[in-house]
């Protein structure tokens, strides 16, 4: 029996984070002769990021707490929903927080440790930690499966040497985006072997998500819109699409700024759990999302969807996460922004290439199986 631990953002109150953590653990446990659990490590500022209230030590925090107080029940219920979902994990008995040296005992507890998906390798993330590179572990086999570097960078930064040293001890390295692979090769050298694989959420059978889904959250026909935080461009697009198609737009409360969408006629679902997130995508007539995992689950449920891109100074801002995703499945006609939204056919149907999807899934499963073998 191979004892495996995964290291990832599993305590984040973010839909993609909890679902990718759940999926990777479940997929690994579905392999023969594997016993996998999520290592309960969380970075020092985890509580600051996800607590219902935070310390009133800055104007920003004071304003945040005032917003939470005005919407306390909604924010409390959302917090509790995520905590309840996280009980679905197979979690390590020991918890590790704040001090990276507490992880040293992992060398003797596992045969393999997998640095999991999400933006755990994004140096710009507020919960970034070198722990996700396991630099102090010397005996256990170390691999990565689909982590993202986001817009972060290691070359020519304070992280260049420690990350380079840590990656040189990995048995297998994979990332989620082409851009991440290019950054790692720039750091480690062109001959360094790095694979680009699917997010682990793709590796779990669709019927298992059907079982996870909450009951239908919105009874009427609707458009589902998902974005972390408020962006006026997206609000303008969604207002136009709603009026054009004669369908209401529903979203989820993801941050204090998301309340601004109400001014554009966008409605908020009354259930903000991860299970509701799945249900809202599954049952929508059309999905719009600027979020990586919003697009991922649109593909998993084979929905008609559009990837929302930001425009600055008249030009679309490149998003390497979405670029790799739509390129991999040949879905380039899903890209949407403030420059082209009035010329799009919103009634078009996506013709998914099932052969391509299954081929990519099997390639990623094979990488994972081969990487963990000892």
CSV table of N, CA, C and O in Angstrom, one decimal, residues 75-156:
chain,number,residue,atom,x,y,z
A,75,UNK,N,-22.9,35.9,5.3
A,75,UNK,CA,-21.4,35.6,5.4
A,75,UNK,C,-21.2,34.5,6.4
A,75,UNK,O,-20.3,33.6,6.1
A,76,UNK,N,-21.9,34.4,7.5
A,76,UNK,CA,-21.7,33.4,8.5
A,76,UNK,C,-22.2,32.0,7.8
A,76,UNK,O,-21.5,31.0,8.0
A,77,UNK,N,-23.3,32.0,7.1
A,77,UNK,CA,-23.8,30.8,6.5
A,77,UNK,C,-22.8,30.3,5.4
A,77,UNK,O,-22.6,29.1,5.3
A,78,UNK,N,-22.2,31.2,4.7
A,78,UNK,CA,-21.2,30.9,3.7
A,78,UNK,C,-20.0,30.2,4.3
A,78,UNK,O,-19.5,29.2,3.9
A,79,UNK,N,-19.5,30.8,5.4
A,79,UNK,CA,-18.4,30.3,6.1
A,79,UNK,C,-18.7,28.9,6.6
A,79,UNK,O,-17.9,28.0,6.4
A,80,UNK,N,-19.9,28.7,7.2
A,80,UNK,CA,-20.2,27.4,7.7
A,80,UNK,C,-20.4,26.4,6.6
A,80,UNK,O,-20.1,25.2,6.8
A,81,UNK,N,-20.9,26.8,5.5
A,81,UNK,CA,-21.1,25.9,4.3
A,81,UNK,C,-19.7,25.3,3.9
A,81,UNK,O,-19.6,24.1,3.6
A,82,UNK,N,-18.7,26.2,3.8
A,82,UNK,CA,-17.4,25.7,3.4
A,82,UNK,C,-16.8,24.8,4.5
A,82,UNK,O,-16.2,23.8,4.2
A,83,UNK,N,-17.0,25.1,5.7
A,83,UNK,CA,-16.5,24.2,6.8
A,83,UNK,C,-17.1,22.9,6.8
A,83,UNK,O,-16.5,21.8,7.0
A,84,UNK,N,-18.4,22.9,6.4
A,84,UNK,CA,-19.2,21.6,6.3
A,84,UNK,C,-18.6,20.8,5.1
A,84,UNK,O,-18.5,19.6,5.2
A,85,UNK,N,-18.4,21.5,4.0
A,85,UNK,CA,-17.9,20.7,2.8
A,85,UNK,C,-16.5,20.1,3.1
A,85,UNK,O,-16.2,19.0,2.7
A,86,UNK,N,-15.7,20.8,3.9
A,86,UNK,CA,-14.4,20.3,4.1
A,86,UNK,C,-14.4,19.1,5.0
A,86,UNK,O,-13.4,18.4,5.1
A,87,UNK,N,-15.5,18.8,5.6
A,87,UNK,CA,-15.6,17.5,6.4
A,87,UNK,C,-15.7,16.3,5.5
A,87,UNK,O,-15.5,15.2,5.9
A,88,UNK,N,-15.9,16.6,4.2
A,88,UNK,CA,-15.9,15.5,3.2
A,88,UNK,C,-14.5,14.9,2.9
A,88,UNK,O,-14.3,13.9,2.3
A,89,UNK,N,-13.5,15.7,3.2
A,89,UNK,CA,-12.1,15.3,3.0
A,89,UNK,C,-11.7,14.2,3.8
A,89,UNK,O,-12.1,14.0,5.0
A,90,UNK,N,-10.7,13.4,3.3
A,90,UNK,CA,-10.0,12.5,4.2
A,90,UNK,C,-8.7,13.3,4.6
A,90,UNK,O,-7.8,13.5,3.8
A,91,UNK,N,-8.7,13.7,5.8
A,91,UNK,CA,-7.7,14.7,6.3
A,91,UNK,C,-6.8,14.0,7.3
A,91,UNK,O,-7.2,13.1,8.0
A,92,UNK,N,-5.5,14.5,7.3
A,92,UNK,CA,-4.6,13.9,8.2
A,92,UNK,C,-5.0,14.2,9.7
A,92,UNK,O,-5.7,15.2,10.0
A,93,UNK,N,-4.6,13.3,10.6
A,93,UNK,CA,-4.9,13.5,12.0
A,93,UNK,C,-4.2,14.7,12.6
A,93,UNK,O,-4.8,15.4,13.4
A,94,UNK,N,-3.0,15.0,12.1
A,94,UNK,CA,-2.3,16.1,12.7
A,94,UNK,C,-2.5,17.4,11.8
A,94,UNK,O,-2.5,17.2,10.6
A,95,UNK,N,-2.6,18.5,12.4
A,95,UNK,CA,-2.6,19.8,11.7
A,95,UNK,C,-1.3,20.5,11.8
A,95,UNK,O,-0.6,20.4,12.8
A,96,UNK,N,-1.0,21.2,10.8
A,96,UNK,CA,0.3,21.9,10.7
A,96,UNK,C,0.0,23.4,10.3
A,96,UNK,O,-0.5,23.6,9.2
A,97,UNK,N,0.4,24.3,11.1
A,97,UNK,CA,0.1,25.7,10.7
A,97,UNK,C,1.3,26.6,11.1
A,97,UNK,O,2.0,26.3,12.1
A,98,UNK,N,1.5,27.6,10.4
A,98,UNK,CA,2.4,28.7,10.7
A,98,UNK,C,3.9,28.4,10.6
A,98,UNK,O,4.6,29.1,9.8
A,99,UNK,N,4.3,27.4,11.2
A,99,UNK,CA,5.8,27.1,11.2
A,99,UNK,C,6.1,25.9,10.3
A,99,UNK,O,5.7,24.8,10.5
A,100,UNK,N,6.9,26.2,9.2
A,100,UNK,CA,7.1,25.2,8.2
A,100,UNK,C,7.9,24.0,8.8
A,100,UNK,O,7.8,22.9,8.3
A,101,UNK,N,8.7,24.2,9.8
A,101,UNK,CA,9.4,23.1,10.4
A,101,UNK,C,8.5,22.0,11.0
A,101,UNK,O,9.0,20.9,11.2
A,102,UNK,N,7.3,22.4,11.3
A,102,UNK,CA,6.4,21.4,11.8
A,102,UNK,C,6.1,20.3,10.8
A,102,UNK,O,5.7,19.2,11.2
A,103,UNK,N,6.4,20.5,9.6
A,103,UNK,CA,6.1,19.6,8.5
A,103,UNK,C,7.2,18.5,8.4
A,103,UNK,O,7.1,17.5,7.7
A,104,UNK,N,8.3,18.7,9.2
A,104,UNK,CA,9.5,17.8,9.1
A,104,UNK,C,9.1,16.3,9.3
A,104,UNK,O,9.6,15.4,8.7
A,105,UNK,N,8.1,16.1,10.2
A,105,UNK,CA,7.7,14.7,10.5
A,105,UNK,C,7.1,14.0,9.3
A,105,UNK,O,7.0,12.8,9.3
A,106,UNK,N,6.7,14.7,8.3
A,106,UNK,CA,6.0,14.1,7.1
A,106,UNK,C,7.0,13.2,6.4
A,106,UNK,O,6.6,12.3,5.7
A,107,UNK,N,8.3,13.4,6.5
A,107,UNK,CA,9.3,12.5,5.9
A,107,UNK,C,9.1,11.1,6.3
A,107,UNK,O,9.5,10.2,5.6
A,108,UNK,N,8.6,10.9,7.5
A,108,UNK,CA,8.5,9.5,8.1
A,108,UNK,C,7.0,9.0,8.0
A,108,UNK,O,6.8,7.9,8.4
A,109,UNK,N,6.1,9.8,7.5
A,109,UNK,CA,4.7,9.4,7.6
A,109,UNK,C,4.1,9.0,6.2
A,109,UNK,O,3.2,8.3,6.1
A,110,UNK,N,4.8,9.4,5.1
A,110,UNK,CA,4.3,9.2,3.8
A,110,UNK,C,5.4,8.6,2.9
A,110,UNK,O,6.6,8.8,3.0
A,111,UNK,N,4.9,7.8,1.9
A,111,UNK,CA,5.8,7.3,0.8
A,111,UNK,C,5.9,8.4,-0.3
A,111,UNK,O,7.0,8.5,-0.8
A,112,UNK,N,4.8,9.1,-0.5
A,112,UNK,CA,4.8,10.1,-1.6
A,112,UNK,C,4.0,11.3,-1.1
A,112,UNK,O,3.0,11.1,-0.4
A,113,UNK,N,4.5,12.5,-1.4
A,113,UNK,CA,3.7,13.7,-1.1
A,113,UNK,C,3.5,14.4,-2.5
A,113,UNK,O,4.4,14.6,-3.3
A,114,UNK,N,2.2,14.7,-2.7
A,114,UNK,CA,1.8,15.4,-4.0
A,114,UNK,C,1.5,16.8,-3.7
A,114,UNK,O,0.6,17.1,-2.9
A,115,UNK,N,2.3,17.8,-4.3
A,115,UNK,CA,1.9,19.2,-4.2
A,115,UNK,C,0.8,19.4,-5.2
A,115,UNK,O,0.9,19.2,-6.4
A,116,UNK,N,-0.4,19.6,-4.7
A,116,UNK,CA,-1.6,19.6,-5.5
A,116,UNK,C,-1.9,20.8,-6.3
A,116,UNK,O,-1.0,21.7,-6.5
A,117,UNK,N,-3.1,20.9,-6.8
A,117,UNK,CA,-3.4,21.9,-7.8
A,117,UNK,C,-3.7,23.3,-7.1
A,117,UNK,O,-3.4,23.5,-5.9
A,118,UNK,N,-4.4,24.1,-7.9
A,118,UNK,CA,-4.7,25.5,-7.5
A,118,UNK,C,-3.4,26.4,-7.5
A,118,UNK,O,-2.3,25.9,-7.9
A,119,UNK,N,-3.5,27.6,-7.1
A,119,UNK,CA,-2.4,28.5,-7.3
A,119,UNK,C,-1.4,28.5,-6.1
A,119,UNK,O,-1.0,29.5,-5.6
A,120,UNK,N,-1.0,27.3,-5.7
A,120,UNK,CA,-0.1,27.1,-4.5
A,120,UNK,C,1.3,27.5,-4.9
A,120,UNK,O,2.1,27.8,-4.0
A,121,UNK,N,1.6,27.6,-6.2
A,121,UNK,CA,3.0,28.1,-6.6
A,121,UNK,C,3.0,29.5,-7.1
A,121,UNK,O,3.9,29.9,-7.8
A,122,UNK,N,1.9,30.3,-6.7
A,122,UNK,CA,1.9,31.7,-7.1
A,122,UNK,C,2.5,32.5,-6.1
A,122,UNK,O,1.9,32.7,-5.0
A,123,UNK,N,3.6,33.1,-6.3
A,123,UNK,CA,4.3,33.9,-5.3
A,123,UNK,C,3.6,35.2,-4.9
A,123,UNK,O,3.9,35.8,-3.9
A,124,UNK,N,2.6,35.6,-5.8
A,124,UNK,CA,1.9,36.8,-5.5
A,124,UNK,C,0.6,36.5,-4.6
A,124,UNK,O,0.0,37.4,-4.2
A,125,UNK,N,0.3,35.2,-4.4
A,125,UNK,CA,-0.9,34.9,-3.6
A,125,UNK,C,-0.7,35.3,-2.2
A,125,UNK,O,0.4,35.1,-1.6
A,126,UNK,N,-1.8,35.8,-1.5
A,126,UNK,CA,-1.6,36.2,-0.1
A,126,UNK,C,-1.3,35.0,0.8
A,126,UNK,O,-0.8,35.2,1.9
A,127,UNK,N,-1.7,33.8,0.4
A,127,UNK,CA,-1.4,32.6,1.2
A,127,UNK,C,-0.3,31.8,0.7
A,127,UNK,O,-0.2,30.6,1.0
A,128,UNK,N,0.6,32.4,-0.1
A,128,UNK,CA,1.8,31.6,-0.6
A,128,UNK,C,2.7,31.2,0.5
A,128,UNK,O,2.9,32.0,1.4
A,129,UNK,N,3.3,30.0,0.4
A,129,UNK,CA,4.2,29.6,1.4
A,129,UNK,C,5.2,28.6,0.7
A,129,UNK,O,4.8,27.8,-0.2
A,130,UNK,N,6.5,28.7,1.1
A,130,UNK,CA,7.5,27.8,0.5
A,130,UNK,C,7.2,26.3,1.0
A,130,UNK,O,7.7,25.4,0.4
A,131,UNK,N,6.3,26.2,1.9
A,131,UNK,CA,5.9,24.8,2.4
A,131,UNK,C,5.4,24.0,1.2
A,131,UNK,O,5.6,22.8,1.2
A,132,UNK,N,4.8,24.6,0.2
A,132,UNK,CA,4.2,23.9,-0.9
A,132,UNK,C,5.3,23.4,-1.9
A,132,UNK,O,4.9,22.8,-2.9
A,133,UNK,N,6.5,23.7,-1.6
A,133,UNK,CA,7.7,23.1,-2.3
A,133,UNK,C,8.4,22.1,-1.5
A,133,UNK,O,9.4,21.5,-2.0
A,134,UNK,N,8.0,21.9,-0.2
A,134,UNK,CA,8.6,20.9,0.7
A,134,UNK,C,10.1,20.9,0.7
A,134,UNK,O,10.7,19.9,0.6
A,135,UNK,N,10.7,22.1,0.9
A,135,UNK,CA,12.2,22.2,0.8
A,135,UNK,C,12.9,21.4,1.9
A,135,UNK,O,14.1,21.0,1.7
A,136,UNK,N,12.3,21.2,3.1
A,136,UNK,CA,13.0,20.5,4.2
A,136,UNK,C,12.9,19.0,4.2
A,136,UNK,O,13.6,18.3,4.9
A,137,UNK,N,12.0,18.5,3.3
A,137,UNK,CA,11.8,17.0,3.3
A,137,UNK,C,12.8,16.4,2.4
A,137,UNK,O,13.0,16.8,1.2
A,138,UNK,N,13.5,15.3,2.9
A,138,UNK,CA,14.6,14.7,2.1
A,138,UNK,C,14.4,13.3,1.8
A,138,UNK,O,15.1,12.7,0.9
A,139,UNK,N,13.5,12.6,2.5
A,139,UNK,CA,13.4,11.1,2.3
A,139,UNK,C,12.1,10.8,1.5
A,139,UNK,O,12.2,9.8,0.7
A,140,UNK,N,11.1,11.5,1.6
A,140,UNK,CA,9.8,11.1,0.9
A,140,UNK,C,9.9,11.5,-0.6
A,140,UNK,O,10.6,12.4,-1.0
A,141,UNK,N,9.2,10.7,-1.4
A,141,UNK,CA,9.2,11.0,-2.8
A,141,UNK,C,8.3,12.2,-3.0
A,141,UNK,O,7.1,12.2,-2.5
A,142,UNK,N,8.7,13.2,-3.8
A,142,UNK,CA,8.0,14.4,-4.0
A,142,UNK,C,7.6,14.6,-5.5
A,142,UNK,O,8.5,14.5,-6.3
A,143,UNK,N,6.3,14.9,-5.7
A,143,UNK,CA,5.9,15.1,-7.1
A,143,UNK,C,4.9,16.3,-7.0
A,143,UNK,O,4.4,16.7,-5.9
A,144,UNK,N,4.6,16.9,-8.2
A,144,UNK,CA,3.6,17.9,-8.2
A,144,UNK,C,2.5,17.5,-9.2
A,144,UNK,O,2.8,16.8,-10.2
A,145,UNK,N,1.3,17.8,-8.9
A,145,UNK,CA,0.2,17.6,-9.9
A,145,UNK,C,-0.6,18.9,-10.1
A,145,UNK,O,-1.4,19.3,-9.2
A,146,UNK,N,-0.4,19.5,-11.2
A,146,UNK,CA,-1.2,20.6,-11.7
A,146,UNK,C,-1.2,21.9,-10.8
A,146,UNK,O,-2.3,22.6,-10.8
A,147,UNK,N,-0.2,22.2,-10.1
A,147,UNK,CA,-0.2,23.5,-9.4
A,147,UNK,C,-0.2,24.6,-10.4
A,147,UNK,O,0.3,24.4,-11.6
A,148,UNK,N,-0.6,25.8,-10.0
A,148,UNK,CA,-0.6,27.0,-10.9
A,148,UNK,C,0.4,28.0,-10.3
A,148,UNK,O,0.4,28.2,-9.1
A,149,UNK,N,1.1,28.7,-11.2
A,149,UNK,CA,1.9,29.8,-10.7
A,149,UNK,C,1.2,31.2,-10.9
A,149,UNK,O,1.7,32.2,-10.5
A,150,UNK,N,0.0,31.1,-11.5
A,150,UNK,CA,-0.8,32.3,-11.7
A,150,UNK,C,0.1,33.4,-12.4
A,150,UNK,O,0.8,33.1,-13.4
A,151,UNK,N,0.0,34.6,-11.9
A,151,UNK,CA,0.9,35.7,-12.4
A,151,UNK,C,2.2,35.9,-11.6
A,151,UNK,O,2.9,36.8,-11.8
A,152,UNK,N,2.4,34.9,-10.7
A,152,UNK,CA,3.7,35.0,-10.0
A,152,UNK,C,4.9,34.7,-10.8
A,152,UNK,O,4.8,34.2,-11.9
A,153,UNK,N,6.0,34.9,-10.2
A,153,UNK,CA,7.3,34.7,-10.8
A,153,UNK,C,8.4,34.4,-9.8
A,153,UNK,O,8.4,34.8,-8.7
A,154,UNK,N,9.3,33.5,-10.2
A,154,UNK,CA,10.4,33.1,-9.4
A,154,UNK,C,11.8,33.6,-9.9
A,154,UNK,O,12.6,33.9,-9.1
A,155,UNK,N,11.9,33.6,-11.2
A,155,UNK,CA,13.2,34.1,-11.8
A,155,UNK,C,13.4,35.5,-11.4
A,155,UNK,O,12.6,36.4,-11.5
A,156,UNK,N,14.7,35.8,-11.0
A,156,UNK,CA,15.1,37.1,-10.6
A,156,UNK,C,14.3,37.7,-9.4
A,156,UNK,O,14.1,38.9,-9.3
